[in-house]
XYZ file of C-alpha atoms in Angstrom:
695
model
C 18.102 -11.501 44.141
C 15.277 -9.219 42.412
C 12.133 -8.711 44.066
C 9.236 -11.214 43.323
C 7.125 -9.821 40.046
C 4.565 -7.584 40.565
C 1.651 -9.455 42.688
C -1.826 -8.176 42.627
C -3.244 -10.581 45.289
C -3.290 -9.879 48.943
C 0.345 -8.741 50.239
C -0.212 -10.449 53.573
C -2.899 -12.974 53.981
C -3.216 -14.641 57.547
C -5.634 -17.214 57.742
C -7.053 -19.034 60.798
C -3.786 -18.600 62.580
C -3.107 -19.805 66.084
C 0.056 -19.192 67.814
C 0.996 -21.062 71.081
C 3.786 -20.421 73.940
C 4.817 -23.602 75.442
C 5.973 -23.646 79.100
C 7.088 -26.668 81.201
C 3.720 -26.724 82.817
C 1.239 -26.001 79.897
C 0.664 -24.771 76.482
C -0.472 -21.157 76.557
C -2.471 -20.057 73.549
C -1.811 -16.549 72.647
C -3.410 -16.014 69.350
C -6.358 -18.002 68.051
C -8.298 -18.509 64.711
C -7.076 -15.232 63.596
C -7.514 -14.051 60.009
C -6.520 -10.738 58.455
C -5.617 -9.701 54.679
C -3.642 -6.676 53.549
C -4.123 -5.720 49.881
C -1.310 -3.731 48.053
C -1.137 -0.099 49.202
C -3.686 -0.772 51.820
C -3.049 0.277 55.574
C -4.556 -2.277 58.134
C -4.846 -1.083 61.935
C -4.629 -3.871 64.458
C -6.309 -2.422 67.487
C -6.503 -4.152 71.100
C -5.373 -3.855 75.001
C -2.164 -4.860 75.725
C -2.087 -9.062 76.330
C -4.503 -9.358 73.194
C -1.803 -10.761 70.889
C -1.579 -8.070 68.667
C 2.489 -7.906 68.842
C 2.318 -11.579 68.849
C 0.934 -11.636 65.270
C 3.528 -9.274 64.041
C 6.261 -11.674 65.438
C 4.448 -14.267 63.680
C 4.672 -12.484 60.377
C 8.388 -12.129 61.050
C 8.783 -15.669 61.950
C 10.399 -14.397 64.974
C 8.570 -16.433 67.703
C 11.606 -17.372 69.938
C 12.273 -21.076 71.413
C 8.877 -21.467 73.096
C 6.361 -19.940 70.516
C 5.090 -21.725 67.635
C 2.310 -21.829 64.887
C -0.074 -24.652 65.858
C -2.799 -23.888 63.335
C -3.148 -21.908 60.245
C -1.122 -19.895 57.893
C 0.741 -16.748 57.000
C 1.038 -16.127 53.350
C 3.282 -13.204 52.012
C 2.594 -12.577 48.223
C 0.888 -15.861 48.188
C 3.781 -17.961 49.629
C 3.415 -19.609 52.747
C 6.279 -17.977 55.116
C 6.428 -21.354 57.271
C 7.572 -23.253 54.023
C 10.563 -21.023 53.144
C 14.085 -21.791 53.798
C 16.106 -19.879 56.360
C 17.892 -17.924 53.404
C 14.515 -17.333 51.606
C 13.077 -15.795 54.834
C 16.406 -13.798 55.586
C 15.873 -12.174 51.957
C 12.212 -11.607 52.341
C 12.622 -9.896 55.756
C 15.487 -7.749 54.615
C 13.875 -6.897 51.290
C 10.338 -7.429 51.368
C 8.814 -6.750 55.028
C 10.265 -4.189 57.506
C 9.292 -3.891 60.943
C 9.258 -0.579 63.260
C 9.171 -0.907 66.943
C 7.699 1.054 69.739
C 11.326 2.159 70.866
C 13.688 3.376 68.340
C 16.887 2.880 70.128
C 16.264 -0.924 70.121
C 16.762 -0.970 66.257
C 19.754 1.187 66.050
C 23.415 0.458 67.090
C 24.539 2.881 69.635
C 28.429 2.682 68.464
C 27.893 3.347 64.745
C 26.879 6.505 62.706
C 23.593 6.890 61.317
C 24.823 6.883 57.985
C 26.709 3.762 57.970
C 23.654 1.638 59.594
C 21.375 3.101 56.743
C 23.956 2.256 54.035
C 24.418 -1.506 55.458
C 20.746 -2.230 54.398
C 21.171 -2.214 50.691
C 24.886 -2.950 50.570
C 24.097 -6.250 52.290
C 20.833 -7.298 50.633
C 21.212 -5.898 47.100
C 24.857 -5.674 46.767
C 25.174 -1.999 45.886
C 28.104 0.122 45.728
C 29.018 2.384 48.792
C 28.136 5.880 46.778
C 24.894 4.566 45.547
C 24.013 3.631 49.358
C 24.611 6.732 50.429
C 22.743 8.760 47.936
C 19.895 6.622 48.772
C 20.283 7.098 52.608
C 20.556 10.557 51.917
C 17.391 10.365 49.960
C 15.516 8.489 52.694
C 16.586 11.017 55.230
C 15.411 13.876 53.590
C 12.137 11.885 52.729
C 11.531 11.332 56.521
C 11.884 15.306 56.733
C 14.965 15.356 59.021
C 16.973 18.802 58.829
C 20.478 19.042 57.793
C 20.404 15.344 56.194
C 24.414 15.265 55.832
C 24.729 16.258 59.555
C 22.485 13.685 60.330
C 24.299 10.734 58.664
C 27.336 11.792 60.390
C 25.864 11.556 63.666
C 25.601 8.966 66.364
C 22.182 7.961 67.513
C 22.432 9.625 71.053
C 22.930 12.931 69.508
C 19.182 12.951 68.011
C 16.096 13.350 69.836
C 13.572 10.515 70.278
C 11.427 11.945 67.454
C 14.529 11.968 65.392
C 15.454 8.627 66.353
C 12.090 7.309 65.187
C 12.281 9.026 62.082
C 15.746 7.096 61.139
C 14.329 4.077 62.020
C 11.360 4.694 59.506
C 14.084 5.636 57.089
C 16.078 2.445 57.679
C 12.884 0.448 57.115
C 12.125 2.052 53.778
C 15.773 1.678 52.462
C 15.128 -1.621 50.537
C 11.497 -0.080 49.484
C 9.480 -2.958 51.144
C 6.030 -4.323 49.816
C 4.767 -4.542 53.781
C 5.786 -2.211 56.530
C 4.650 -3.564 60.040
C 4.471 -0.640 62.629
C 4.026 -1.648 66.454
C 3.108 1.348 68.335
C 5.781 3.459 66.691
C 4.497 6.727 68.414
C 3.839 5.795 71.822
C 6.790 7.174 73.187
C 6.548 10.291 71.443
C 4.936 13.549 72.035
C 1.784 14.708 70.326
C 3.065 17.199 67.976
C 5.855 14.812 67.219
C 3.556 12.035 66.804
C 1.216 14.162 64.413
C 4.320 14.899 62.225
C 5.663 10.956 62.488
C 1.861 9.857 61.275
C 1.795 12.436 58.596
C 5.009 11.141 57.393
C 4.073 7.338 57.242
C 0.731 8.368 55.250
C 2.740 10.401 52.696
C 5.446 7.582 52.394
C 2.885 4.833 52.148
C 1.532 6.860 48.963
C 4.967 7.742 47.537
C 6.426 4.023 47.866
C 3.050 2.272 47.445
C 3.484 0.415 50.816
C 1.138 -1.908 52.460
C 1.126 -1.113 56.240
C 0.021 -3.199 59.174
C -0.374 -0.596 61.784
C -0.443 -1.848 65.316
C -1.774 0.475 68.359
C -4.225 0.686 71.199
C -5.001 4.437 70.083
C -7.935 4.197 67.873
C -7.668 8.109 67.102
C -4.335 7.269 65.416
C -6.035 4.219 63.484
C -8.443 6.397 62.099
C -5.808 8.837 60.926
C -3.610 6.390 59.341
C -5.469 3.279 58.179
C -8.076 2.314 55.593
C -9.316 -0.956 57.517
C -9.265 -2.123 60.921
C -9.233 -5.478 63.115
C -10.015 -5.088 66.619
C -8.734 -7.955 68.828
C -9.682 -9.434 72.313
C -7.768 -11.744 74.318
C -6.046 -13.564 71.449
C -9.131 -13.547 68.730
C -10.239 -10.836 66.112
C -13.647 -9.673 67.414
C -14.469 -7.415 64.549
C -13.205 -6.377 61.263
C -14.091 -3.707 58.699
C -13.366 -0.530 56.938
C -12.835 2.436 59.394
C -16.187 3.830 58.800
C -17.998 0.590 59.123
C -16.638 -0.236 62.607
C -16.524 3.238 63.666
C -20.079 4.309 62.962
C -21.668 0.951 62.759
C -19.933 -1.164 65.282
C -21.197 -4.763 65.504
C -19.221 -6.214 68.753
C -19.980 -5.457 72.215
C -16.115 -4.953 72.813
C -15.768 -2.383 70.303
C -18.868 -0.663 71.711
C -17.322 -0.786 75.298
C -13.736 0.476 73.755
C -15.407 3.622 72.546
C -17.686 4.329 75.585
C -14.214 4.018 77.461
C -12.530 6.990 75.801
C -13.057 10.743 76.125
C -14.321 11.881 72.877
C -15.449 15.717 72.274
C -18.787 16.010 74.020
C -17.770 13.696 77.066
C -18.045 15.406 80.584
C -17.111 14.145 84.071
C -20.334 15.531 85.657
C -23.019 15.216 82.959
C -21.548 12.401 80.638
C -19.077 10.255 82.438
C -17.141 7.521 80.748
C -18.324 3.935 81.033
C -15.387 1.746 82.269
C -15.466 -1.802 81.113
C -16.409 -3.957 84.223
C -13.963 -6.922 85.217
C -10.738 -7.806 84.175
C -8.868 -9.064 81.083
C -8.639 -12.821 81.359
C -5.371 -14.464 81.434
C -4.568 -16.841 78.580
C -4.840 -20.167 80.443
C -8.082 -18.831 82.375
C -10.317 -17.958 79.248
C -13.820 -18.556 79.670
C -16.074 -20.922 77.602
C -17.578 -19.541 74.588
C -17.227 -15.897 74.198
C -13.979 -14.682 75.791
C -15.525 -11.210 76.289
C -18.865 -12.872 77.765
C -17.974 -12.242 81.592
C -17.446 -8.459 80.936
C -20.552 -8.091 78.411
C -23.758 -6.160 78.636
C -25.565 -8.652 76.297
C -24.115 -11.964 77.663
C -26.888 -14.663 77.607
C -26.335 -17.831 79.646
C -26.271 -21.144 77.808
C -25.863 -19.515 74.511
C -22.961 -17.163 74.544
C -20.957 -19.767 76.655
C -21.931 -22.875 74.834
C -19.714 -23.106 71.972
C -16.633 -21.600 70.145
C -17.837 -18.676 68.455
C -17.150 -18.104 64.563
C -16.554 -14.901 62.753
C -19.701 -14.016 60.713
C -20.365 -11.413 57.922
C -22.476 -8.539 58.961
C -25.438 -8.332 56.455
C -25.469 -5.632 53.824
C -21.782 -4.992 54.189
C -18.773 -6.282 52.455
C -15.929 -7.349 54.257
C -17.245 -6.299 57.492
C -17.241 -9.333 60.147
C -17.820 -9.949 63.661
C -17.516 -12.524 66.341
C -20.797 -12.301 68.371
C -23.871 -14.475 68.200
C -26.332 -11.798 68.969
C -24.862 -8.841 66.573
C -28.170 -9.066 64.896
C -30.380 -8.697 67.912
C -28.691 -6.077 69.817
C -29.885 -2.543 69.077
C -26.743 -0.956 68.531
C -28.093 2.749 68.584
C -29.892 2.497 71.906
C -28.849 5.586 73.932
C -26.025 4.839 76.299
C -27.170 4.374 79.792
C -25.346 7.474 81.458
C -23.000 6.563 84.388
C -24.601 8.295 87.405
C -24.353 12.129 87.127
C -22.389 13.966 89.642
C -22.985 17.334 91.225
C -20.196 19.730 90.263
C -18.151 19.876 93.410
C -18.069 23.659 94.850
C -14.554 24.889 93.955
C -13.033 26.256 97.751
C -10.365 28.424 98.723
C -6.912 29.000 97.255
C -4.761 26.122 98.656
C -1.615 26.541 96.357
C -0.103 29.730 94.989
C 2.671 30.353 92.853
C 4.345 33.464 92.129
C 7.249 34.483 89.543
C 8.604 30.773 90.292
C 11.891 30.051 88.299
C 13.920 27.112 88.396
C 17.484 27.290 86.775
C 20.027 24.538 86.519
C 23.819 25.105 86.122
C 25.499 22.733 83.853
C 29.298 22.475 83.071
C 29.299 22.618 79.163
C 31.753 19.571 79.178
C 30.806 17.647 82.371
C 33.883 15.126 81.418
C 36.595 17.714 81.399
C 34.666 20.730 83.097
C 36.389 23.483 80.788
C 34.469 26.179 79.160
C 31.773 28.630 80.585
C 29.001 27.081 82.765
C 25.534 26.834 80.906
C 22.244 27.527 82.488
C 19.077 25.194 81.914
C 15.985 27.611 82.272
C 13.760 24.819 83.314
C 11.140 27.247 84.481
C 10.678 30.728 83.815
C 8.371 33.036 85.961
C 5.445 30.769 86.551
C 2.499 32.253 88.210
C -0.856 30.445 89.199
C -3.107 29.568 91.747
C -5.201 26.339 92.683
C -8.033 25.964 94.744
C -10.023 23.265 96.830
C -11.586 20.557 94.817
C -10.191 22.082 91.429
C -8.654 20.226 88.678
C -5.871 22.244 87.165
C -4.337 20.527 84.063
C -0.916 21.454 83.025
C -0.143 20.443 79.296
C 2.908 20.700 77.208
C 5.563 18.496 75.507
C 8.515 16.487 77.211
C 11.005 19.180 78.095
C 8.404 21.992 78.450
C 9.377 22.007 82.343
C 6.119 20.251 83.809
C 7.897 17.683 85.797
C 10.691 20.382 87.187
C 7.814 22.307 88.613
C 6.322 19.443 90.214
C 9.652 18.610 91.784
C 9.734 21.888 93.281
C 6.296 21.823 94.830
C 7.092 18.256 96.241
C 10.345 19.530 97.642
C 12.432 17.046 95.628
C 13.862 20.527 94.326
C 14.329 24.038 95.692
C 13.362 27.105 93.678
C 15.726 29.524 92.132
C 13.245 32.534 92.724
C 9.873 33.275 93.420
C 7.581 31.634 96.214
C 5.343 28.483 96.712
C 2.651 29.240 99.043
C 0.717 26.069 100.503
C -2.137 27.255 102.695
C -0.268 30.705 102.954
C 3.013 29.092 104.208
C 6.160 29.330 102.011
C 7.657 25.896 100.812
C 9.637 26.975 97.867
C 13.088 26.769 99.831
C 12.517 23.665 102.069
C 13.619 20.364 100.607
C 11.387 17.373 101.530
C 13.891 15.958 103.820
C 13.090 19.200 106.150
C 9.496 19.374 105.452
C 7.083 18.711 108.537
C 5.071 15.497 108.268
C 1.999 17.514 107.651
C 3.472 19.121 104.664
C 4.862 16.102 103.047
C 1.343 14.280 103.710
C -0.626 17.360 102.137
C 1.372 17.306 98.795
C 1.436 13.990 97.090
C 2.219 12.493 93.848
C 0.767 9.768 91.680
C 3.494 8.837 89.174
C 3.134 7.816 85.260
C 4.574 4.495 85.919
C 2.950 2.272 88.484
C 5.567 -0.469 88.130
C 8.444 2.035 89.567
C 6.526 3.315 92.614
C 5.798 0.078 94.526
C 8.300 -1.885 96.544
C 8.338 -5.161 94.887
C 9.075 -7.325 98.351
C 6.494 -5.654 100.442
C 2.688 -6.794 100.104
C 0.325 -3.938 98.983
C -1.279 -3.635 102.694
C 2.149 -3.331 104.457
C 3.349 -0.386 101.715
C 0.080 1.552 102.531
C 0.457 1.153 106.156
C 4.123 2.172 106.039
C 2.961 5.456 104.210
C 0.131 5.857 107.236
C 2.895 5.422 109.923
C 4.834 7.857 108.205
C 2.217 10.324 107.911
C 1.305 9.666 111.684
C -2.233 8.489 110.952
C -3.913 5.767 113.322
C -3.076 5.191 117.115
C -1.718 1.865 116.659
C -1.049 -1.296 114.221
C -4.619 -2.517 114.353
C -6.125 1.088 113.657
C -3.742 1.621 110.654
C -4.906 -1.896 109.422
C -8.322 -0.816 109.673
C -7.611 2.476 107.850
C -5.586 0.489 105.036
C -8.529 -1.687 104.147
C -10.771 1.562 103.917
C -8.319 2.833 101.516
C -8.316 -0.199 99.260
C -12.238 0.072 99.344
C -11.700 3.619 98.294
C -9.756 2.563 95.368
C -12.078 -0.004 94.754
C -9.781 -3.157 95.199
C -10.931 -5.935 96.842
C -9.771 -6.224 100.602
C -7.739 -9.657 99.896
C -5.293 -7.574 97.657
C -3.874 -6.280 100.984
C -1.923 -9.761 101.220
C -0.653 -9.675 97.752
C 2.607 -8.791 96.132
C 2.977 -6.070 93.507
C 3.824 -8.511 90.915
C 0.721 -10.289 91.014
C -1.076 -6.924 90.088
C -2.023 -5.544 86.657
C -0.764 -2.243 85.814
C -4.265 -0.503 86.541
C -4.369 -1.969 89.828
C -0.695 -1.098 90.612
C -1.978 2.295 89.840
C -4.888 2.177 92.173
C -2.450 1.149 94.969
C -0.244 4.253 94.086
C -3.498 6.454 94.456
C -4.224 4.890 97.745
C -0.823 5.463 99.187
C -1.322 9.076 97.915
C -4.399 9.677 99.674
C -3.260 7.990 102.924
C -2.484 11.146 104.900
C -5.587 13.166 103.580
C -3.432 14.862 100.854
C -4.404 18.355 100.011
C -2.912 18.586 96.759
C -2.250 15.388 94.648
C 0.100 15.780 91.593
C -0.821 13.399 89.033
C 2.165 13.276 86.702
C 0.523 11.210 83.058
C -1.211 8.849 85.478
C -3.106 6.959 82.939
C -0.698 7.249 80.078
C 0.968 3.662 80.813
C -2.625 2.111 80.932
C -4.869 0.646 78.534
C -7.800 2.672 77.263
C -10.536 0.581 79.466
C -8.419 0.887 82.439
C -7.845 4.524 81.773
C -11.638 5.428 82.152
C -11.710 3.489 85.449
C -8.611 5.261 86.995
C -9.542 8.614 85.767
C -13.114 7.975 87.263
C -11.543 6.820 90.445
C -9.504 10.084 90.621
C -12.466 12.154 90.203
C -14.519 10.688 92.716
C -12.047 10.582 95.602
C -11.445 14.204 94.835
C -15.060 15.015 95.252
C -15.240 13.185 98.804
C -11.921 14.576 99.926
C -12.036 18.016 98.414
C -8.493 17.552 97.079
C -6.905 20.050 94.419
C -5.640 17.747 91.641
C -2.935 19.204 89.487
C -2.953 16.718 86.332
C 0.198 16.791 84.282
C -0.522 15.347 80.502
C 0.066 15.773 77.108
C -3.286 13.886 76.038
C -5.748 16.658 75.530
C -8.830 14.464 75.213
C -8.656 13.587 79.091
C -7.573 17.027 80.032
C -10.973 18.315 78.214
C -12.717 15.710 79.874
C -11.519 16.161 83.734
C -9.983 19.543 83.934
C -11.580 22.753 85.365
C -8.754 25.104 84.076
C -5.866 24.534 82.042
C -2.315 25.723 81.844
C -0.121 25.319 78.756
C 3.452 25.353 79.287
C 6.029 25.603 76.360
C 10.018 25.636 77.043
C 9.350 26.764 80.686
C 6.834 29.484 80.230
C 3.251 29.433 80.566
C 1.821 30.705 77.153
C -1.644 30.216 77.880
C -3.789 29.700 81.031
C -7.727 29.631 81.592
C -10.684 27.660 82.355
C -11.205 24.569 80.060
C -13.571 26.107 77.644
C -11.547 29.158 76.962
C -8.380 27.087 76.146
C -10.385 24.517 74.131
C -11.955 27.235 71.908
C -10.521 30.262 69.832
C -8.697 32.610 70.236
C -5.738 30.439 71.223
C -1.892 30.762 72.005
C -0.564 29.600 68.332
C 1.055 26.579 70.264
C -2.191 25.516 71.892
C -3.936 25.773 68.439
C -0.965 23.425 67.153
C -1.356 21.032 70.107
C -5.360 20.636 69.438
C -4.655 19.920 65.655
C -2.116 17.090 66.837
C -4.354 15.004 69.163
C -6.000 12.002 67.259
C -9.578 11.863 67.841
C -11.473 8.298 67.426
C -14.662 10.159 65.859
C -15.315 10.165 62.090
C -17.763 13.285 62.623
C -14.763 15.470 63.831
C -13.253 17.740 61.018
C -9.824 18.752 61.992
C -7.585 22.020 60.714
C -4.345 20.483 59.863
C -1.282 22.218 61.307
C 1.927 20.137 61.713
C 4.945 21.898 63.569
C 7.922 22.455 61.741
C 11.160 21.554 63.506
C 11.993 20.038 66.913
C 11.691 21.798 70.436
C 14.515 23.843 70.970
C 16.867 22.784 74.027
C 16.002 24.706 77.310
C 20.095 25.057 77.677
C 20.005 27.359 74.292
C 16.697 28.716 74.152
C 15.663 30.976 70.993
C 15.630 34.600 71.664
C 12.330 36.597 72.018
C 9.280 34.410 72.314
C 10.205 30.635 73.020
C 7.730 29.406 70.399
C 8.868 31.656 67.587
C 11.028 29.469 65.953
C 7.832 26.904 64.926
C 4.954 29.635 64.777
C 2.930 29.824 61.805
C 1.474 33.355 62.763
C 4.864 35.040 63.128
C 4.467 36.739 60.055
C 1.260 38.874 61.545
C 3.459 40.691 63.636
C 5.562 43.602 62.369
C 9.040 44.699 62.859
C 10.353 41.208 64.012
C 9.058 41.621 67.539
C 8.702 38.001 68.079
C 12.311 37.296 67.664
C 13.486 40.173 70.193
C 11.174 40.223 73.178
C 9.372 37.466 75.323
C 5.756 38.627 74.931
C 3.876 40.116 77.784
C 1.133 38.071 79.684
C -2.102 39.338 78.280
C -5.470 39.378 80.124
C -8.611 38.393 77.536
C -12.119 38.163 78.913
C -12.770 36.406 82.079
C -9.402 35.761 83.408
C -7.945 34.094 80.215
C -4.422 34.693 79.814
C -2.030 34.278 76.785
C 1.533 35.056 76.259
C 1.712 36.472 72.702
C 2.544 39.466 70.670
C -0.326 38.903 68.250
C -2.668 41.987 68.141
C -6.176 41.726 69.435
C -8.145 41.465 65.945
C -5.849 38.860 64.842
C -6.529 36.690 67.783
C -10.400 37.468 67.262
C -10.193 36.237 63.714
C -8.953 32.772 65.027
C -11.246 29.887 63.828
C -11.818 26.598 65.818
C -9.203 23.829 65.124
C -11.915 20.875 66.002
C -15.044 21.011 64.159
C -17.880 18.726 64.546
C -19.550 17.996 61.689
C -23.090 18.659 61.243
C -25.514 15.580 61.514
C-alpha cells in the first residue's frame, strides 16, 4: 500500500487522552486528560520523572497496551485518523511503515541470532515487497547515514559483535528503513556514554532534517530535550502540567513543578556550599493515592488550601504566548522571577590529612584469546595504567570517564575485590593493594565502603531494612549488644533522612531513591573513612538526585569522610567535587581542582567531554565537538597516546609523536596535570567550551 497522500495537519494529535490499567482490585489511572500535538517535521519532547506516564503515552500511540491497559477517554489521531478505529491490518501497516519506535535498550529490538543486514532488509521486504537487492542497498544507505564505520562489515555482523552505541545506531537505522512520518524515541540514550550520546543526538537531529520526520522524544533529561526538540510537554503524575516552545518553558515557566525541576538540577553556577540545589519535598504520589485537585499540591510551595484541592484543574493558556499552556490555578498570581530562596549556606569543610595515596597502580587482566578452545597467545587487558593520586580527609575527588576507561576496576582494587598488578595503595599509611577483601581486617573493611549505581541490586530482598543495617553493624563490630545496634541503626536512618518506621519495611516497599539512602546508611555504618560512590545517582530521577547528592555532602561534612565520586555526568561533578581526575582507556589524562579542569587549557579529551554534556539552560553556548569513532578496546589499545585515534588536536603535534609515544605527565600551574604532547603555547590558546551568554 502506498503511503497516505501528503498530509499537512498535525502528524500526531492526542486529545484529552486517558489510559487506565485494570487489576483485580481496581482501575489504576496511568494517564489522565493528556493532550499534545506534533506537527510535520517538528520534534516534541515529553519530559517527566519515572512513573509519570510518558512511556504509557508512547505505548498508547503504538496501540500496544497489553491485556490490562485500555484507553478510557479521548483519542489518538495519526494524520487525522483515529488509531483506535483502524483494523488490525491497517494498524500493522501504519506501525511498520509510518510510525517507528526506538526503545531505551537496543538489544530489546535486535534478534541476537540474526545478522544485522538481514534484520534491516526484512523491514522493506515485508512492508513494501521490494526485492532483496533493493533492500540491501537501502540497508547500506541507512547504516552509512547513521555514521557507522565500514557499513558492509556491519551488515555482516551479529548484534553482540557491536558496542552499545553501535547497537543503538543500528536500531535507529532500522527505524528509518521505512522512512516513517513519526519517530517515537523512548529514552534512547540513557544507557550510553555522554560522548556517544552527543553523537547519537546529533545524528537524530540531522536525520530528522534529512527525512523530514516528526519526533516524539521521551526523556527525563531536560538538557537533551533542549538540544533536540522544538517544543516540550512536562508531565507529572499522569497529567501534562505545562506545554510550550523550548524558550517559553525554559525561560518563562508557568508551573511550580517545572520550576521545582529546574531548581533541582546542577546548572552552571550552582555550588554545593554557596548555592545548593533545592530538592522537591515529599514523594511522588502512587496512581491510586493521588491527592484531590492538583496532583502536585502536597509538594508545592504555592499551595492554597480550599482552592488548589477543591476541583479538577484544567490546562489554561498563558496570556501573551501562543501554544503555551499550564495546569495551575495560580500561574498569574505567582512572581516567577522572585529570587530563589537559597538553601542554607554551608561552611566549606576543612580538607585534612592524606587518607588515601596511590602510586603507579597498574591492573592488567590476562585473557585467553579464544576462551572456548584456549588456543593462541594470551592477551593482556590493560585496565589501569600507572594511576597516581592522593585524596584527603573531607575531600570529594571525582573520577570521570566513559565506560571502559578503568574507573570501576580501580574501585575494585581499592575495595579489595581485585588485587593490584603493580604499584601501591596506601590507606592511612598502610599498604592494602595486595590484600583481598576476605583477608582484610574488620577496620579496613569498615573504612573503605562503596555506594553502588543500582540500589536494587545491593539490598537483600528477603530481609527488612533495619535488619540489613544491623547486620553491617555486627560485621563492623559496632555496638555492645543487639539493643545498642538497634539504637545505632535508628540513628543511621535519621542520618539519611528516612523515617524510623522504615526499619521494618522490606526493600520492595521502597522507591529507588529510598533504597539508595539505605545503601548510604549501610556504607556509613562502620564510620567509613573513604566512600567510593559509583554513579550513585544515575539511576534516580532528577528531583531525587538533588536530595541524595545533598545528603551525601551533608554526611561527608559531619563524618569528615573522603568521597571518591565516580561519574560520567559532568554537571553533578562540577557541582560537588573539589578535585577531578579524568580517565581514558586506563590512563589519567588530566587531574586538578574543579576550576582547573572546567576552564581551559584542557586535555583534548576533557574538552570533548565538556562539549558533550547536555545543559538545560538556554543562555549557555557550547562549542560543538563530536568525537569520531568508538573507544578503542583495552585489549588492543592504539600505539602512543591512548586518545590519538579520536583527537582533533593531533595535527598540531609535529613528527607523528602522538602515534609513537605515550605522553609524559605535564605539570601546569598549581598542581594541574595533563598527559598530552601539545606545546604550552597551543594549550594556552584553548578557548572555553561552555560560555554563558551575557544577559
